[in-house]
Every structure is written in C-alpha cells, then in structure tokens.
CSV table of C-alpha atoms and ligand atoms in Angstrom, one decimal:
chain,number,residue,atom,x,y,z
A,645,UNK,CA,12.2,-9.2,26.9
A,646,UNK,CA,13.2,-5.9,25.4
A,647,UNK,CA,10.8,-4.6,22.8
A,648,UNK,CA,11.2,-1.4,20.7
A,649,UNK,CA,8.1,0.0,18.9
A,650,UNK,CA,9.3,2.3,16.2
A,651,UNK,CA,6.4,4.7,15.9
A,652,UNK,CA,3.5,5.9,18.1
A,653,UNK,CA,0.8,3.3,17.8
A,654,UNK,CA,-2.8,3.6,19.2
A,655,UNK,CA,-2.9,3.8,23.0
A,656,UNK,CA,-4.5,0.4,23.5
A,657,UNK,CA,-1.6,-1.2,21.6
A,658,UNK,CA,1.1,0.8,23.5
A,659,UNK,CA,-0.6,-0.1,26.8
A,660,UNK,CA,-0.7,-3.8,26.0
A,661,UNK,CA,2.9,-3.8,24.9
A,662,UNK,CA,4.0,-1.9,28.0
A,663,UNK,CA,2.2,-4.3,30.3
A,664,UNK,CA,3.9,-7.4,28.8
A,665,UNK,CA,7.4,-6.2,27.8
A,666,UNK,CA,10.3,-4.0,28.7
A,667,UNK,CA,9.2,-1.4,26.2
A,668,UNK,CA,11.1,1.4,24.5
A,669,UNK,CA,8.6,3.5,22.6
A,670,UNK,CA,10.3,5.6,20.0
A,671,UNK,CA,8.9,9.1,20.1
A,672,UNK,CA,9.1,10.1,16.5
A,673,UNK,CA,6.7,9.9,13.5
A,674,UNK,CA,9.6,9.5,11.0
A,675,UNK,CA,11.2,6.3,9.9
A,676,UNK,CA,14.2,4.8,11.8
A,677,UNK,CA,17.5,5.6,10.0
A,678,UNK,CA,20.4,3.2,9.5
A,679,UNK,CA,22.1,4.0,12.9
A,680,UNK,CA,18.8,3.5,14.8
A,681,UNK,CA,18.2,0.1,13.1
A,682,UNK,CA,21.7,-1.0,13.9
A,683,UNK,CA,21.3,0.0,17.5
A,684,UNK,CA,17.9,-1.8,17.7
A,685,UNK,CA,19.3,-5.0,16.2
A,686,UNK,CA,22.1,-4.9,18.8
A,687,UNK,CA,20.1,-3.9,21.9
A,688,UNK,CA,16.5,-5.2,21.6
A,689,UNK,CA,15.1,-8.7,21.7
A,690,UNK,CA,12.3,-7.7,19.3
A,691,UNK,CA,11.3,-4.7,17.3
A,692,UNK,CA,7.9,-3.6,15.9
A,693,UNK,CA,9.0,-1.6,12.9
A,694,UNK,CA,6.9,-0.1,10.1
A,695,UNK,CA,6.9,1.7,6.8
A,696,UNK,CA,10.3,3.1,5.8
A,697,UNK,CA,12.4,1.8,8.8
A,698,UNK,CA,15.8,1.1,7.3
A,699,UNK,CA,16.3,-2.6,8.1
A,700,UNK,CA,18.3,-3.0,4.9
A,701,UNK,CA,21.2,-5.4,4.3
A,702,UNK,CA,23.7,-2.7,5.4
A,703,UNK,CA,22.2,-2.7,8.9
A,704,UNK,CA,22.4,-6.5,9.3
A,705,UNK,CA,26.0,-6.3,7.9
A,706,UNK,CA,27.0,-4.1,10.9
A,707,UNK,CA,25.4,-6.5,13.4
A,708,UNK,CA,25.9,-10.0,12.0
A,709,UNK,CA,24.9,-11.7,15.3
A,710,UNK,CA,22.1,-9.5,16.6
A,711,UNK,CA,20.4,-9.7,20.0
A,712,UNK,CA,17.2,-9.0,18.2
A,713,UNK,CA,15.4,-12.2,17.0
A,714,UNK,CA,12.2,-10.8,15.6
A,715,UNK,CA,11.0,-7.9,13.4
A,716,UNK,CA,7.2,-8.0,13.8
A,717,UNK,CA,6.3,-5.5,11.1
A,718,UNK,CA,3.3,-3.3,11.7
A,719,UNK,CA,1.8,-3.5,8.2
A,720,UNK,CA,1.4,-6.1,5.4
A,721,UNK,CA,4.0,-4.4,3.1
A,722,UNK,CA,7.6,-5.1,4.4
A,723,UNK,CA,9.7,-3.8,1.5
A,724,UNK,CA,11.7,-1.7,3.9
A,725,UNK,CA,13.1,-4.9,5.5
A,726,UNK,CA,15.7,-7.0,3.7
A,727,UNK,CA,14.1,-10.3,4.6
A,728,UNK,CA,17.0,-12.4,3.2
A,729,UNK,CA,19.5,-10.5,5.2
A,730,UNK,CA,17.3,-10.8,8.3
A,731,UNK,CA,17.0,-14.5,7.8
A,732,UNK,CA,20.7,-14.9,7.4
A,733,UNK,CA,21.3,-13.1,10.7
A,734,UNK,CA,18.7,-15.3,12.4
A,735,UNK,CA,16.1,-12.6,12.7
A,736,UNK,CA,12.5,-13.7,11.9
A,737,UNK,CA,10.1,-11.3,10.1
A,738,UNK,CA,6.4,-11.2,10.5
A,739,UNK,CA,3.7,-8.9,9.2
A,740,UNK,CA,0.0,-8.1,9.6
A,741,UNK,CA,-1.9,-9.7,6.7
A,742,UNK,CA,-5.7,-9.6,6.7
A,743,UNK,CA,-6.0,-6.8,9.3
A,744,UNK,CA,-5.5,-4.3,6.5
A,745,UNK,CA,-7.4,-5.9,3.6
A,746,UNK,CA,-10.9,-4.3,3.8
A,747,UNK,CA,-9.6,-0.8,4.7
A,748,UNK,CA,-7.1,-0.7,1.9
A,749,UNK,CA,-9.7,-2.0,-0.6
A,750,UNK,CA,-12.1,0.7,0.6
A,751,UNK,CA,-9.4,3.3,-0.2
A,752,UNK,CA,-9.0,1.8,-3.6
A,753,UNK,CA,-12.7,2.3,-4.2
A,754,UNK,CA,-12.4,5.9,-2.9
A,755,UNK,CA,-9.7,6.6,-5.4
A,756,UNK,CA,-11.5,4.8,-8.3
A,757,UNK,CA,-14.6,6.9,-7.6
A,758,UNK,CA,-12.8,10.2,-6.9
A,759,UNK,CA,-10.6,9.9,-10.0
A,760,UNK,CA,-13.4,8.6,-12.4
A,761,UNK,CA,-15.9,11.3,-11.2
A,762,UNK,CA,-13.3,14.1,-10.8
A,763,UNK,CA,-14.3,14.5,-7.1
A,764,UNK,CA,-11.0,16.2,-5.9
A,765,UNK,CA,-11.1,18.6,-8.8
A,766,UNK,CA,-14.7,19.4,-8.1
A,767,UNK,CA,-14.0,19.9,-4.4
A,768,UNK,CA,-11.2,22.3,-5.3
A,769,UNK,CA,-13.6,24.2,-7.6
A,770,UNK,CA,-16.2,24.7,-4.8
A,771,UNK,CA,-13.6,25.6,-2.2
A,772,UNK,CA,-11.9,28.2,-4.4
A,773,UNK,CA,-15.2,29.8,-5.2
A,774,UNK,CA,-15.0,29.1,-8.9
A,775,UNK,CA,-18.2,27.0,-9.2
A,776,UNK,CA,-20.7,28.8,-11.4
A,777,UNK,CA,-23.6,26.3,-10.8
A,778,UNK,CA,-24.9,23.1,-12.3
A,779,UNK,CA,-24.6,22.6,-16.1
A,780,UNK,CA,-25.4,19.6,-18.2
A,781,UNK,CA,-22.0,19.3,-19.7
A,782,UNK,CA,-19.9,20.5,-16.7
A,783,UNK,CA,-17.1,18.3,-15.3
A,784,UNK,CA,-18.1,15.1,-17.1
A,785,UNK,CA,-16.3,12.1,-15.7
A,786,UNK,CA,-16.1,8.3,-16.3
A,787,UNK,CA,-19.2,6.4,-15.3
A,788,UNK,CA,-18.0,3.5,-13.1
A,789,UNK,CA,-21.0,1.1,-13.0
A,790,UNK,CA,-20.5,-1.8,-15.4
A,791,UNK,CA,-17.0,-0.9,-16.5
A,792,UNK,CA,-14.1,-3.3,-16.9
A,793,UNK,CA,-11.7,-3.3,-13.9
A,794,UNK,CA,-8.2,-4.8,-14.2
A,795,UNK,CA,-6.7,-5.8,-10.8
A,796,UNK,CA,-2.9,-6.2,-11.0
A,797,UNK,CA,-1.9,-8.3,-8.0
A,798,UNK,CA,-4.8,-10.5,-7.1
A,799,UNK,CA,-4.0,-11.3,-3.5
A,800,UNK,CA,-6.0,-10.5,-0.4
A,801,UNK,CA,-6.5,-6.8,-1.2
A,802,UNK,CA,-6.8,-7.3,-4.9
A,803,UNK,CA,-9.6,-9.8,-4.4
A,804,UNK,CA,-11.3,-7.5,-1.9
A,805,UNK,CA,-11.3,-4.7,-4.5
A,806,UNK,CA,-12.6,-7.1,-7.2
A,807,UNK,CA,-15.5,-8.2,-4.9
A,808,UNK,CA,-16.4,-4.6,-4.3
A,809,UNK,CA,-16.2,-3.7,-8.0
A,810,UNK,CA,-18.2,-6.8,-9.1
A,811,UNK,CA,-20.9,-7.1,-6.4
A,812,UNK,CA,-21.2,-3.4,-5.8
A,813,UNK,CA,-20.8,-1.8,-9.2
A,814,UNK,CA,-21.5,-4.6,-11.6
A,815,UNK,CA,-18.1,-4.4,-13.1
A,816,UNK,CA,-16.4,-7.0,-15.3
A,817,UNK,CA,-13.1,-8.2,-13.7
A,818,UNK,CA,-9.7,-8.9,-15.3
A,819,UNK,CA,-6.8,-9.8,-13.2
A,820,UNK,CA,-3.0,-10.3,-13.4
A,821,UNK,CA,-1.5,-12.9,-11.1
A,822,UNK,CA,1.0,-15.7,-11.3
A,823,UNK,CA,-1.6,-18.3,-10.6
A,824,UNK,CA,-5.4,-18.8,-11.1
A,825,UNK,CA,-7.6,-17.7,-8.2
A,826,UNK,CA,-10.7,-19.4,-7.0
A,827,UNK,CA,-13.3,-16.5,-6.8
A,828,UNK,CA,-17.0,-16.2,-6.0
A,829,UNK,CA,-17.6,-14.1,-9.2
A,830,UNK,CA,-16.6,-14.3,-12.8
A,831,UNK,CA,-13.2,-12.9,-13.6
A,832,UNK,CA,-10.6,-13.5,-16.4
A,833,UNK,CA,-6.9,-14.0,-15.8
A,834,UNK,CA,-4.9,-12.1,-18.5
A,835,UNK,CA,-1.3,-10.8,-19.0
A,836,UNK,CA,-0.4,-7.3,-18.0
A,837,UNK,CA,-0.4,-5.9,-21.5
A,838,UNK,CA,-4.0,-7.2,-22.1
A,839,UNK,CA,-5.1,-5.9,-18.7
A,840,UNK,CA,-3.9,-2.4,-19.4
A,841,UNK,CA,-5.2,-2.4,-22.9
A,842,UNK,CA,-8.7,-3.6,-22.0
A,843,UNK,CA,-9.3,-1.9,-18.7
A,844,UNK,CA,-11.5,1.1,-18.1
A,845,UNK,CA,-10.0,1.1,-14.6
A,846,UNK,CA,-6.7,-0.5,-13.7
A,847,UNK,CA,-5.8,-1.0,-10.0
A,848,UNK,CA,-2.3,-1.9,-8.7
A,849,UNK,CA,-2.3,-4.2,-5.6
A,850,UNK,CA,1.0,-6.1,-6.0
A,851,UNK,CA,3.7,-6.0,-3.2
A,852,UNK,CA,6.9,-3.9,-3.8
A,853,UNK,CA,9.6,-6.4,-4.9
A,854,UNK,CA,12.5,-6.2,-7.3
A,855,UNK,CA,10.2,-7.8,-9.9
A,856,UNK,CA,7.4,-5.3,-9.5
A,857,UNK,CA,9.6,-2.2,-9.4
A,858,UNK,CA,8.5,0.1,-12.3
A,859,UNK,CA,6.1,-2.6,-13.5
A,860,UNK,CA,4.1,0.3,-14.8
A,861,UNK,CA,6.6,2.2,-17.0
A,862,UNK,CA,6.2,4.5,-20.0
A,863,UNK,CA,5.4,1.5,-22.3
A,864,UNK,CA,2.8,0.2,-19.9
A,865,UNK,CA,1.2,3.6,-19.4
A,866,UNK,CA,1.0,3.9,-23.2
A,867,UNK,CA,-1.3,0.9,-23.3
A,868,UNK,CA,-4.0,2.5,-21.2
A,869,UNK,CA,-6.9,3.8,-23.3
A,870,UNK,CA,-7.5,7.6,-23.4
A,871,UNK,CA,-10.4,7.4,-20.9
A,872,UNK,CA,-8.9,4.7,-18.6
A,873,UNK,CA,-7.9,5.5,-15.1
A,874,UNK,CA,-5.0,4.0,-13.1
A,875,UNK,CA,-5.2,3.6,-9.3
A,876,UNK,CA,-2.2,2.7,-7.1
A,877,UNK,CA,-2.8,1.5,-3.5
A,878,UNK,CA,0.3,-0.8,-3.5
A,879,UNK,CA,3.7,0.9,-3.2
A,880,UNK,CA,5.0,4.0,-5.1
A,881,UNK,CA,7.9,2.4,-6.9
A,882,UNK,CA,5.5,-0.1,-8.7
A,883,UNK,CA,5.0,2.9,-11.0
A,884,UNK,CA,7.8,4.9,-12.7
A,885,UNK,CA,6.6,8.2,-11.3
A,886,UNK,CA,8.5,10.3,-13.9
A,887,UNK,CA,6.9,8.4,-16.7
A,888,UNK,CA,3.5,8.8,-14.9
A,889,UNK,CA,3.8,12.5,-14.7
A,890,UNK,CA,4.7,12.8,-18.4
A,891,UNK,CA,1.7,10.6,-19.4
A,892,UNK,CA,-0.6,12.7,-17.2
A,893,UNK,CA,0.8,15.9,-18.6
A,894,UNK,CA,0.2,14.6,-22.1
A,895,UNK,CA,-3.3,13.4,-21.1
A,896,UNK,CA,-2.6,10.1,-22.8
A,897,UNK,CA,-5.0,8.4,-20.4
A,898,UNK,CA,-7.9,9.5,-18.2
A,899,UNK,CA,-6.3,10.1,-14.8
A,900,UNK,CA,-4.5,8.5,-11.8
A,901,UNK,CA,-5.6,8.0,-8.3
A,902,UNK,CA,-2.6,7.5,-5.9
A,903,UNK,CA,-2.3,6.6,-2.3
A,904,UNK,CA,1.5,5.9,-2.5
A,905,UNK,CA,4.5,7.7,-4.1
A,906,UNK,CA,7.8,6.6,-5.4
A,907,UNK,CA,9.8,8.8,-3.0
A,908,UNK,CA,7.3,9.1,-0.2
A,909,UNK,CA,6.5,11.5,1.5
A,910,UNK,CA,8.0,13.6,-1.3
A,911,UNK,CA,5.3,14.3,-3.9
A,912,UNK,CA,6.7,16.1,-6.9
A,913,UNK,CA,5.4,19.6,-7.6
A,914,UNK,CA,4.7,18.5,-11.2
A,915,UNK,CA,2.4,15.8,-9.9
A,916,UNK,CA,0.7,18.1,-7.4
A,917,UNK,CA,0.0,20.6,-10.2
A,918,UNK,CA,-2.0,18.1,-12.3
A,919,UNK,CA,-5.8,18.1,-12.1
A,920,UNK,CA,-6.1,14.6,-13.6
A,921,UNK,CA,-4.4,13.1,-10.5
A,922,UNK,CA,-6.2,12.4,-7.2
A,923,UNK,CA,-3.6,12.4,-4.4
A,924,UNK,CA,-4.1,10.8,-1.0
A,925,UNK,CA,-1.5,10.8,1.8
A,926,UNK,CA,-1.1,6.9,2.2
A,927,UNK,CA,-4.5,6.5,3.9
A,928,UNK,CA,-4.9,2.8,3.0
A,929,UNK,CA,-5.2,1.6,6.6
A,930,UNK,CA,-5.9,4.9,8.4
A,931,UNK,CA,-8.8,4.0,10.7
A,932,UNK,CA,-8.4,3.6,14.4
A,933,UNK,CA,-9.9,0.1,14.7
A,934,UNK,CA,-7.7,-1.1,11.7
A,935,UNK,CA,-4.5,0.3,13.2
A,936,UNK,CA,-5.5,-1.3,16.6
A,937,UNK,CA,-6.0,-4.6,14.9
A,938,UNK,CA,-2.7,-4.3,13.1
A,939,UNK,CA,-1.0,-3.5,16.4
A,940,UNK,CA,-2.6,-6.5,18.2
A,941,UNK,CA,-1.5,-8.7,15.3
A,942,UNK,CA,2.1,-7.4,15.4
A,943,UNK,CA,2.1,-7.9,19.2
A,944,UNK,CA,0.7,-11.4,19.0
A,945,UNK,CA,3.8,-12.3,17.0
A,946,UNK,CA,6.1,-10.9,19.7
A,947,UNK,CA,4.2,-12.7,22.4
A,948,UNK,CA,4.4,-16.0,20.4
A,949,UNK,CA,8.2,-15.5,20.2
A,950,UNK,CA,8.4,-14.7,23.9
A,951,UNK,CA,6.5,-17.9,24.7
A,952,UNK,CA,8.4,-20.1,22.3
A,953,UNK,CA,5.3,-20.7,20.2
A,954,UNK,CA,5.2,-20.8,16.4
A,955,UNK,CA,5.0,-17.3,14.9
A,956,UNK,CA,1.4,-16.7,13.6
A,957,UNK,CA,2.3,-14.5,10.6
A,958,UNK,CA,5.8,-15.2,9.3
A,959,UNK,CA,6.7,-13.7,5.9
B,1043,NAP,P1,-0.9,-10.5,-0.9
B,1043,NAP,O1,-2.1,-11.1,-0.4
B,1043,NAP,O2,0.4,-11.1,-0.8
B,1043,NAP,O3,-1.2,-10.2,-2.5
B,1043,NAP,C1,-0.2,-9.8,-3.4
B,1043,NAP,C2,-0.5,-10.4,-4.7
B,1043,NAP,O4,0.3,-10.0,-5.7
B,1043,NAP,C3,-0.4,-12.0,-4.6
B,1043,NAP,O5,-1.5,-12.5,-5.1
B,1043,NAP,C4,0.9,-12.2,-5.5
B,1043,NAP,O6,1.1,-13.5,-5.9
B,1043,NAP,C5,0.8,-11.1,-6.5
B,1043,NAP,N1,2.0,-10.8,-7.1
B,1043,NAP,C6,3.2,-10.7,-6.6
B,1043,NAP,N2,4.2,-10.4,-7.5
B,1043,NAP,C7,3.5,-10.3,-8.6
B,1043,NAP,C8,4.0,-10.0,-9.9
B,1043,NAP,N3,5.2,-9.8,-10.2
B,1043,NAP,N4,3.0,-9.9,-10.9
B,1043,NAP,C9,1.7,-10.1,-10.6
B,1043,NAP,N5,1.2,-10.4,-9.4
B,1043,NAP,C10,2.2,-10.5,-8.4
B,1043,NAP,O7,-0.8,-9.0,-0.3
B,1043,NAP,P2,-1.9,-8.0,0.1
B,1043,NAP,O8,-2.3,-8.2,1.5
B,1043,NAP,O9,-3.0,-8.0,-0.9
B,1043,NAP,O10,-1.1,-6.6,0.0
B,1043,NAP,C11,-0.6,-6.2,-1.3
B,1043,NAP,C12,0.3,-5.0,-1.1
B,1043,NAP,O11,-0.5,-3.8,-0.8
B,1043,NAP,C13,1.2,-5.0,0.1
B,1043,NAP,O12,2.4,-5.7,-0.2
B,1043,NAP,C14,1.5,-3.6,0.4
B,1043,NAP,O13,2.7,-3.1,-0.2
B,1043,NAP,C15,0.3,-2.8,-0.2
B,1043,NAP,N6,-0.5,-2.2,0.9
B,1043,NAP,C16,-0.7,-0.9,0.8
B,1043,NAP,C17,-1.5,-0.3,1.8
B,1043,NAP,C18,-1.8,1.2,1.8
B,1043,NAP,O14,-1.9,1.8,2.9
B,1043,NAP,N7,-1.9,1.9,0.6
B,1043,NAP,C19,-2.1,-1.0,2.8
B,1043,NAP,C20,-1.9,-2.4,2.8
B,1043,NAP,C21,-1.1,-3.0,1.8
B,1043,NAP,P3,0.3,-14.4,-7.0
B,1043,NAP,O15,0.5,-13.7,-8.3
B,1043,NAP,O16,0.9,-15.7,-7.0
B,1043,NAP,O17,-1.1,-14.4,-6.6
C-alpha cells in the first residue's frame, strides 16, 4: 500500500510508517499545493496530510476516481480538506481528536496568562534594556483568578480549557455551543452576544467552518468590555483579522492572545506592531510526545484501512 506523508513527522512515526507501508516522505515543511494534491490523489493509496495541504474541491475535480482512498489527517482541524468533495470521490477522511486536547488547552492558558498579565510586553521590556526596576503601578494587568471566562466552542478543547480555568483559577464559566454539555463544574450556556458582553476573558475553540468564518467581526469585538481579553487557539479565520487590528489599535478592549492567524503564516505588520497582542506561532500541539501521539493516531487509521477494519477516527 502506497502512503504519502506530507510533512516531516517525529522519527518514531516515520519509522513506524516506513516499516509497514511503501512510504513516500515529502521533504518540505510547507503545505502541498494543488498540483501535489492532485498527484497524491492519483498515485497514492493513502495520504497523511496536515495543516494547509490543498485538498480542496478543485483537486478532487481533477481526479474524480482517485487511487487514494484515505486522507488520514495529522491534526484535529481539517478545514484544508473539502470533506464533501472527498466523500463524493470515495475518499474517507480521518483526524486525530483527543491527542491534541490537553496540549492545546495548555496553550490557551499560556495565552490567557500572557495577555492578561502583559508577559510578552514585559519580556520585551527586559530584553531591550528598558526596564527601570519594580514600581507599584508599573505594567498593571488583568488579575485572572476568579474572573469570568467565556468559552466559544465547548468541545474537547473548550471543555479542557474550562476545567483548567474553573479548577485551577476559580473562574466562573460561560459557554457558547449548539447543545448543553454535561460538565463536572458549574457553567452557564449563553448566546454569543451575552458571552462577549459578560466575559473578562473570551476564548475561541470552535472548528473553522463556513458558519464560524468571521464569527468574531467588528460588531462582536465591540461587545467586549474595555478590560476584556480575547484568546484564539482555534483557526485564524474565525476572527476578522482586519477588524481585530482596528479594535486593538483603538484599544476598545483589553488585548488579544493569538496562536493562529487568518492568512497564516502571514502575520500583518500592523498586528506585530501592537503591544496589546500576544502572538504565538501556532504552538497548540507543539510538544514531541503530543506530535508522536498524533502521528500514531493518524497511522492507526491507515493501518485500519489496510486491514479492512473500521476507521477509528472518521470525521
Ligand atoms: P470539537 O471537540 O469538535 O469541538 C468543537 C466544538 O465547537 C463542538 O463542541 C461544536 O459543536 C462547537 N461548534 C461548532 N460549530 C459551532 C458554532 N457555529 N457555534 C458554536 N459552537 C460550535 O473539536 P476540538 O478537538 O475541541 O478542536 C476545536 C478546534 O481547535 C479544531 O477544529 C481546530 O481547528 C482547533 N485546534 C487548534 C490547535 C492549535 O494548534 N492552535 C490544535 C488543535 C485544534 P457543539 O456546539 O454541538 O458542541
């Protein structure tokens, strides 16, 4: 069975894949373009793609009867794959849920604390030699303990963030979801407008879909209170980035902590210039044991397909 892995994964994953399959390991750290996706659909039995690989409807249109029968995505977010077009072409799609949950929730906490307590700004102050010493009113930030956190997208990662905020920081939890969740702590389900208006800290954890594109637009940003902070660990296009930059420039709310960007990896100069934004380079799952677990999970789907077993993680 011919398998293409679209990016260099941890050694243990590449070795396991090579020992089991006729492996083509793509030697580039940039996403597959349209032509590469077309070739992969035509020539491979399965592909392990990841963030940004262009498995859009146009690729399936060129290869309506692909040799490839499985896209076993490395990652839980699969907005770079047109799942309907894949299905229509007889290509199954799987992802790696669960393996990423705690690590991504940890990065959300990192961004909450860094943004609320102005940690990136403070670090820059020290590094640039501008720090004059401790002072009682210097660099005052938002105290996190006991605040109200609104989680927008209360799935696996959203719930893991809520647990950390409630049990670790004594925060009150609001959440936005399409159904009630059974949780081990108090939390109130509210609509998006209420969540944004009442939050001290709002965290985005929805998948990128046509419905969630620009869910946070200028009107939504205007609902945030002047001290509130907004954290995005979901996908960049959940926020209208132009509107976000304008609101941050106007200082209409407290600050933003971002792991993802609308036109990733492009981060606009205007955003990079803002002290009230904490900017991370999509670090959500960036820990070796997490990337190994993701790789093993993606591979287990390919193995299941090879053995004619049900796919463990269909999307
Ligand atoms: P999940 O378990 O599927 O949770 C997503 C939640 O969002 C679900 O509860 C879902 O349905 C809710 N939702 C969907 N559309 C919504 C809408 N229009 N309004 C409100 N809620 C909506 O997924 P997950 O594992 O938590 O992952 C969430 C996303 O995080 C992924 O899709 C991925 O893009 C992103 N992610 C980022 C990183 C990173 O490195 N920064 C790492 C991993 C994942 P219900 O409303 O029915 O509950």
